[in-house]
PDB file of C-alpha atoms and ligand atoms in Angstrom:
ATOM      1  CA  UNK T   1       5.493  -1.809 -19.189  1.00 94.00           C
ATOM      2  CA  UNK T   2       1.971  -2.990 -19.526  1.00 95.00           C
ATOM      3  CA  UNK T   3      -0.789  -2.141 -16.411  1.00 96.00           C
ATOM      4  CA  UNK T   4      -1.461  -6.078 -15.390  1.00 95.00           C
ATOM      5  CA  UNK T   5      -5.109  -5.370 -14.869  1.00 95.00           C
ATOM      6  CA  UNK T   6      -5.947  -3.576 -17.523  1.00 94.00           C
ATOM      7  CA  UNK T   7      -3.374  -3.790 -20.249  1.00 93.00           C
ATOM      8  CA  UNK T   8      -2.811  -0.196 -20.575  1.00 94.00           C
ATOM      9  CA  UNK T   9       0.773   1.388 -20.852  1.00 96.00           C
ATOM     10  CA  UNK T  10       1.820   2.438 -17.685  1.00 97.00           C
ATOM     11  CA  UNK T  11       3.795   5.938 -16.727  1.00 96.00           C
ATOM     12  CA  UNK T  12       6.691   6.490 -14.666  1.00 96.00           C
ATOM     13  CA  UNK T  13       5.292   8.940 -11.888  1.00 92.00           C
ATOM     14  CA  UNK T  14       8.518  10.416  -9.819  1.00 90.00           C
ATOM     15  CA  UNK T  15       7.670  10.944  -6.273  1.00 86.00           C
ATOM     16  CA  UNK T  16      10.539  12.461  -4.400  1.00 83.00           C
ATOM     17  CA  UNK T  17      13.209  10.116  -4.804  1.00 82.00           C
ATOM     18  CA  UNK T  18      11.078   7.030  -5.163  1.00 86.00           C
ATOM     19  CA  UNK T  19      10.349   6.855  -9.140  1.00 91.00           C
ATOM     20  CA  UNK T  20       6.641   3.897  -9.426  1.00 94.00           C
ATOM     21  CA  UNK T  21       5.003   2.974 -12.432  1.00 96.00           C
ATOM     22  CA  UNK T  22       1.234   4.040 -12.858  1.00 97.00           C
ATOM     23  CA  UNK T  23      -1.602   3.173 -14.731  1.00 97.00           C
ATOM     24  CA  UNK T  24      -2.548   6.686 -15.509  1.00 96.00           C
ATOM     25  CA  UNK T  25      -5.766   7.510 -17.198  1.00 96.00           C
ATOM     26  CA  UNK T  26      -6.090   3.738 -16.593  1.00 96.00           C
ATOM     27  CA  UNK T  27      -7.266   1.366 -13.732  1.00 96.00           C
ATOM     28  CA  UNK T  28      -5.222   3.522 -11.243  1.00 96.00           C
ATOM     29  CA  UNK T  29      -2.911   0.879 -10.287  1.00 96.00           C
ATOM     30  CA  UNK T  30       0.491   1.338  -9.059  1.00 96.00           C
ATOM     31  CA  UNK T  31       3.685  -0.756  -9.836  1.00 97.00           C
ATOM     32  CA  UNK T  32       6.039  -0.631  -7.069  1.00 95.00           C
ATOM     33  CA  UNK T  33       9.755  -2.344  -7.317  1.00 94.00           C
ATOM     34  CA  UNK T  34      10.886  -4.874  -4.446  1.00 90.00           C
ATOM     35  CA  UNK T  35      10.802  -2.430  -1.268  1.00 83.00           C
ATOM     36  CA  UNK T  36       9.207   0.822  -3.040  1.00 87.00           C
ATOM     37  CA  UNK T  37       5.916   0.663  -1.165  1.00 86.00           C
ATOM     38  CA  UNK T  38       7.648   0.347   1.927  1.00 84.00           C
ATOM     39  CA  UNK T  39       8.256   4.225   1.197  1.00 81.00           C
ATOM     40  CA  UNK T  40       5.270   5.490   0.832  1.00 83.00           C
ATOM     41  CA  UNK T  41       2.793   3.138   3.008  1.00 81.00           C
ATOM     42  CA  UNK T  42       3.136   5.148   5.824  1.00 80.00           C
ATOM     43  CA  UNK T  43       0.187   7.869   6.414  1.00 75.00           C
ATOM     44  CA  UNK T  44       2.737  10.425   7.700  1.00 75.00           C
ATOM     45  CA  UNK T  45       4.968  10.440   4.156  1.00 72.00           C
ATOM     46  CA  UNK T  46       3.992  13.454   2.607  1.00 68.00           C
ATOM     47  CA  UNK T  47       5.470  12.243  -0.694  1.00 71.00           C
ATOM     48  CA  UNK T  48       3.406   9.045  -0.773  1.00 76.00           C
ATOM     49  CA  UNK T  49       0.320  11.372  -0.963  1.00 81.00           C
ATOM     50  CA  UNK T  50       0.790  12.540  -4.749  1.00 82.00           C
ATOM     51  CA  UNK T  51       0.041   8.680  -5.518  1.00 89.00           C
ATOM     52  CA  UNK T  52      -3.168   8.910  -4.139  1.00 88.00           C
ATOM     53  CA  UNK T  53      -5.357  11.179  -6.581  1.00 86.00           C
ATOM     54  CA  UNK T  54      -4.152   9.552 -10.261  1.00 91.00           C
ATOM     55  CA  UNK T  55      -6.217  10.348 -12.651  1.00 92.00           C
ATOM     56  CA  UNK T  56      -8.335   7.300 -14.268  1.00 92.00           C
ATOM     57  CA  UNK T  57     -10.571   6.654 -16.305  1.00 93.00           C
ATOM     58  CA  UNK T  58     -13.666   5.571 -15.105  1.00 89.00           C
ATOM     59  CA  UNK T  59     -14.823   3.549 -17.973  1.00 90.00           C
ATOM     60  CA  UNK T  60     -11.614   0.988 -18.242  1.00 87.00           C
ATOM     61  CA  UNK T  61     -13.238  -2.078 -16.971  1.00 83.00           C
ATOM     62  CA  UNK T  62     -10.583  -4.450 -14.738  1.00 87.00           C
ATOM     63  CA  UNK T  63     -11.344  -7.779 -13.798  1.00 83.00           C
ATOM     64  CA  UNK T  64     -10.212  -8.497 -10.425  1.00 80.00           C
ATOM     65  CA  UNK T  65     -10.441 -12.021 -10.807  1.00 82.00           C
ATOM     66  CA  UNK T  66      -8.194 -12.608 -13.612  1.00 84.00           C
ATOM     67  CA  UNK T  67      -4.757 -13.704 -13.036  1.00 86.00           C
ATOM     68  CA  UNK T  68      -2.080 -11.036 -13.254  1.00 94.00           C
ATOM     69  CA  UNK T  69       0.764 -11.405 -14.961  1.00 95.00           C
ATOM     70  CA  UNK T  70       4.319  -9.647 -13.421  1.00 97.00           C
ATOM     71  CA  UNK T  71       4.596  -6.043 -15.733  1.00 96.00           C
ATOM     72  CA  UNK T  72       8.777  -7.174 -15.230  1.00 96.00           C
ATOM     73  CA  UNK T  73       9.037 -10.786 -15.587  1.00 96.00           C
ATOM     74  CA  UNK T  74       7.620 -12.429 -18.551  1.00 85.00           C
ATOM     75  CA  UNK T  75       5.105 -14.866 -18.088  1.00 90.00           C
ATOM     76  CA  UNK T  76       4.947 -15.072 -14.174  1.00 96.00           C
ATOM     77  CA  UNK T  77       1.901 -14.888 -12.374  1.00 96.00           C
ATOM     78  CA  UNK T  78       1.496 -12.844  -9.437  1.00 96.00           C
ATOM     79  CA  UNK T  79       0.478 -14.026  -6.222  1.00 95.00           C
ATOM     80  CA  UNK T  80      -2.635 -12.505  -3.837  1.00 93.00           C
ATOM     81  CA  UNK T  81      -2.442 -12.159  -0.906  1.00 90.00           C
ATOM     82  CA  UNK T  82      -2.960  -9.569   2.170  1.00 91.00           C
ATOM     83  CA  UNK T  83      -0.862  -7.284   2.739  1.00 87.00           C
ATOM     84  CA  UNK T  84      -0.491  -7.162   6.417  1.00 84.00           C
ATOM     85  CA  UNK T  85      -2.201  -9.569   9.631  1.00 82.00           C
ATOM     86  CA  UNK T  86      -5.151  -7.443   9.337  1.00 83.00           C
ATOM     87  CA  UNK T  87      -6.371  -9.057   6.580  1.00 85.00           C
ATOM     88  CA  UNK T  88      -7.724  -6.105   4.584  1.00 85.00           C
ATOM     89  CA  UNK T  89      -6.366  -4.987   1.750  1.00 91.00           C
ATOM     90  CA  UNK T  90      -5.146  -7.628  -0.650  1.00 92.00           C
ATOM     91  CA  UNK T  91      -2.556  -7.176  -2.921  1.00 94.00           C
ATOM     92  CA  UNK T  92      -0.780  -8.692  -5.982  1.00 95.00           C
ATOM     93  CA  UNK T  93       3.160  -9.535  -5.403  1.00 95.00           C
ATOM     94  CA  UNK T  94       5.372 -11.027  -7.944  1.00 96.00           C
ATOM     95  CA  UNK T  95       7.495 -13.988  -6.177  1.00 95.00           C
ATOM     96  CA  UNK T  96      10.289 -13.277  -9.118  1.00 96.00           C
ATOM     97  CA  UNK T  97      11.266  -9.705  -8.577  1.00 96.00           C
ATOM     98  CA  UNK T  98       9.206  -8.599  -5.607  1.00 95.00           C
ATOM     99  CA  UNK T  99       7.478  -5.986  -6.802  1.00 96.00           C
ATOM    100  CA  UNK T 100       4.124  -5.128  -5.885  1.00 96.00           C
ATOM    101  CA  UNK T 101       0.805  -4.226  -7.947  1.00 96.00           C
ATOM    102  CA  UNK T 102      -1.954  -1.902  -6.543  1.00 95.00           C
ATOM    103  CA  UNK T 103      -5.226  -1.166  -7.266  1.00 94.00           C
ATOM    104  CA  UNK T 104      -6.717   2.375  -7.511  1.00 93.00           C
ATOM    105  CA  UNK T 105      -7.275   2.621  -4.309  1.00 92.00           C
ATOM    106  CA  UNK T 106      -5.712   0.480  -2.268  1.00 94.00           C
ATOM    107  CA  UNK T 107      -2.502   2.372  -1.004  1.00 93.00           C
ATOM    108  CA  UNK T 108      -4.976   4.266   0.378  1.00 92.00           C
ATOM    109  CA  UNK T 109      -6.469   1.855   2.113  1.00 92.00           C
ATOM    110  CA  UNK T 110      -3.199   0.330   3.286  1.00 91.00           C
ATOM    111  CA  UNK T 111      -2.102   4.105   4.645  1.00 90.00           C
ATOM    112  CA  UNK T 112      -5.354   4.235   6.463  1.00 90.00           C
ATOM    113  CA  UNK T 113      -4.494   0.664   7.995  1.00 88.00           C
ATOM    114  CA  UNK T 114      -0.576   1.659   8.970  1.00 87.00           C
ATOM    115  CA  UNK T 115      -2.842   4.640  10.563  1.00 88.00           C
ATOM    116  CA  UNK T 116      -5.023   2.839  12.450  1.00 87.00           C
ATOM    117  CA  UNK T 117      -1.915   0.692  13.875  1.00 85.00           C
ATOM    118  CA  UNK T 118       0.105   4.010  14.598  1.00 85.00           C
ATOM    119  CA  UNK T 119      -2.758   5.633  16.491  1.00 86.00           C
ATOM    120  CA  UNK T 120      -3.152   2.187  18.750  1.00 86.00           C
ATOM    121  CA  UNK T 121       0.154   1.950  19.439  1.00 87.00           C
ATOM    122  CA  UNK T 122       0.031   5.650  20.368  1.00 87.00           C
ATOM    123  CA  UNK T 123      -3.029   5.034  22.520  1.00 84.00           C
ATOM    124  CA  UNK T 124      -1.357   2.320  24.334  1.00 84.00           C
ATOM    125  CA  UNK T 125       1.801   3.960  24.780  1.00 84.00           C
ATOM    126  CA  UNK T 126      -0.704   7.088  26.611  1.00 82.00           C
ATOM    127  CA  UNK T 127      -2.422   4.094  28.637  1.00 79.00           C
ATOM    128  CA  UNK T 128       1.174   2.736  30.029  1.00 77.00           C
ATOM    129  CA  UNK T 129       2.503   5.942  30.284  1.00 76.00           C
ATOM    130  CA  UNK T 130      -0.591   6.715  33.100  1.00 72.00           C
ATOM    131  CA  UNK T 131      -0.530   3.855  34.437  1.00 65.00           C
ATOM    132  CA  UNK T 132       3.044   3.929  34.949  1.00 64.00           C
ATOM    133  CA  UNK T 133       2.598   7.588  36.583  1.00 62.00           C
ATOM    134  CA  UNK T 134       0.296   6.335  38.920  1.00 60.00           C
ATOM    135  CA  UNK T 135       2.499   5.442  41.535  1.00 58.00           C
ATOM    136  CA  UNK T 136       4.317   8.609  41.407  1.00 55.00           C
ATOM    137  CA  UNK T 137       1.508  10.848  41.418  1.00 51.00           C
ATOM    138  CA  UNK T 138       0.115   8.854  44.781  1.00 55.00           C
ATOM    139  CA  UNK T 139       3.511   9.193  46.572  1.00 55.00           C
ATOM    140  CA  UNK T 140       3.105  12.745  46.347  1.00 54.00           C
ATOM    141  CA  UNK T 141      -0.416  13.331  47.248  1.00 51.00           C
TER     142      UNK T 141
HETATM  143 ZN1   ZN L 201      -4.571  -0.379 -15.633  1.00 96.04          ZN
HETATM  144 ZN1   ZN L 202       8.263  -9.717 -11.388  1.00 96.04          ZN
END
């Protein structure tokens, strides 16, 4: 398969049992099949990790404007958009097979968002769990 960014060949990169497609010594980017990013988006996934330090090269020049064409499906065009309601990190997604193309880059940035969420939810599950205590602990004093 062809890198859709930069037209360079792209490498299978196995990552416990979760096998993407990399633009290695490339862009960066990462193909991911229908439901493979799901895998490794979340900043606790150890595995997911090994995709974030690929090796590129820093003189491939990738034009983020250009349409990108699906690495699987002949001749269809991949849709932008974000990647979650917080608007951040934009990705490519093919509306034929599913898959989803990243650049250098951004699973990191979309780790760091499922992060952010994680620790808020955490935060707010601390607040309620207080609050909720607060009756208790005034019953007994
Ligand atoms: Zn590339
Ligand atoms: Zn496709």
């Amino acid at each position: 398969m062809k890198c859709p960014a930069c037209d360079f060949s792209l490498v299978p990169i196995t990552v416990g049992k979760l096998t993407v497609d990399v633009c290695q010594g490339g862009c960066g980017g990462i193909w991911f099949d229908n439901f493979e990013l799901k895998k490794v988006d979340d900043p606790a996934d150890f595995e997911g990790a090994a995709l974030l330090h690929i090796p590129i090269d820093e003189r491939r020049v990738v034009d983020y404007e250009r349409r990108r064409k699906c690495p699987k499906c002949p001749d269809l065009v991949m849709m932008r958009h974000f990647f979650s309601e917080r608007r951040e990190v934009e990705v490519d997604h093919c509306p034929g097979c599913g898959g989803i193309w990243l650049d250098a880059g951004e699973l990191a940035a979309i780790r760091k968002e499922n992060a952010t969420e994680a620790a808020k939810e955490n935060a707010a599950k601390a607040y309620l769990g207080r609050f909720l205590s607060q009756p208790f602990a005034r019953s007994r004093a």
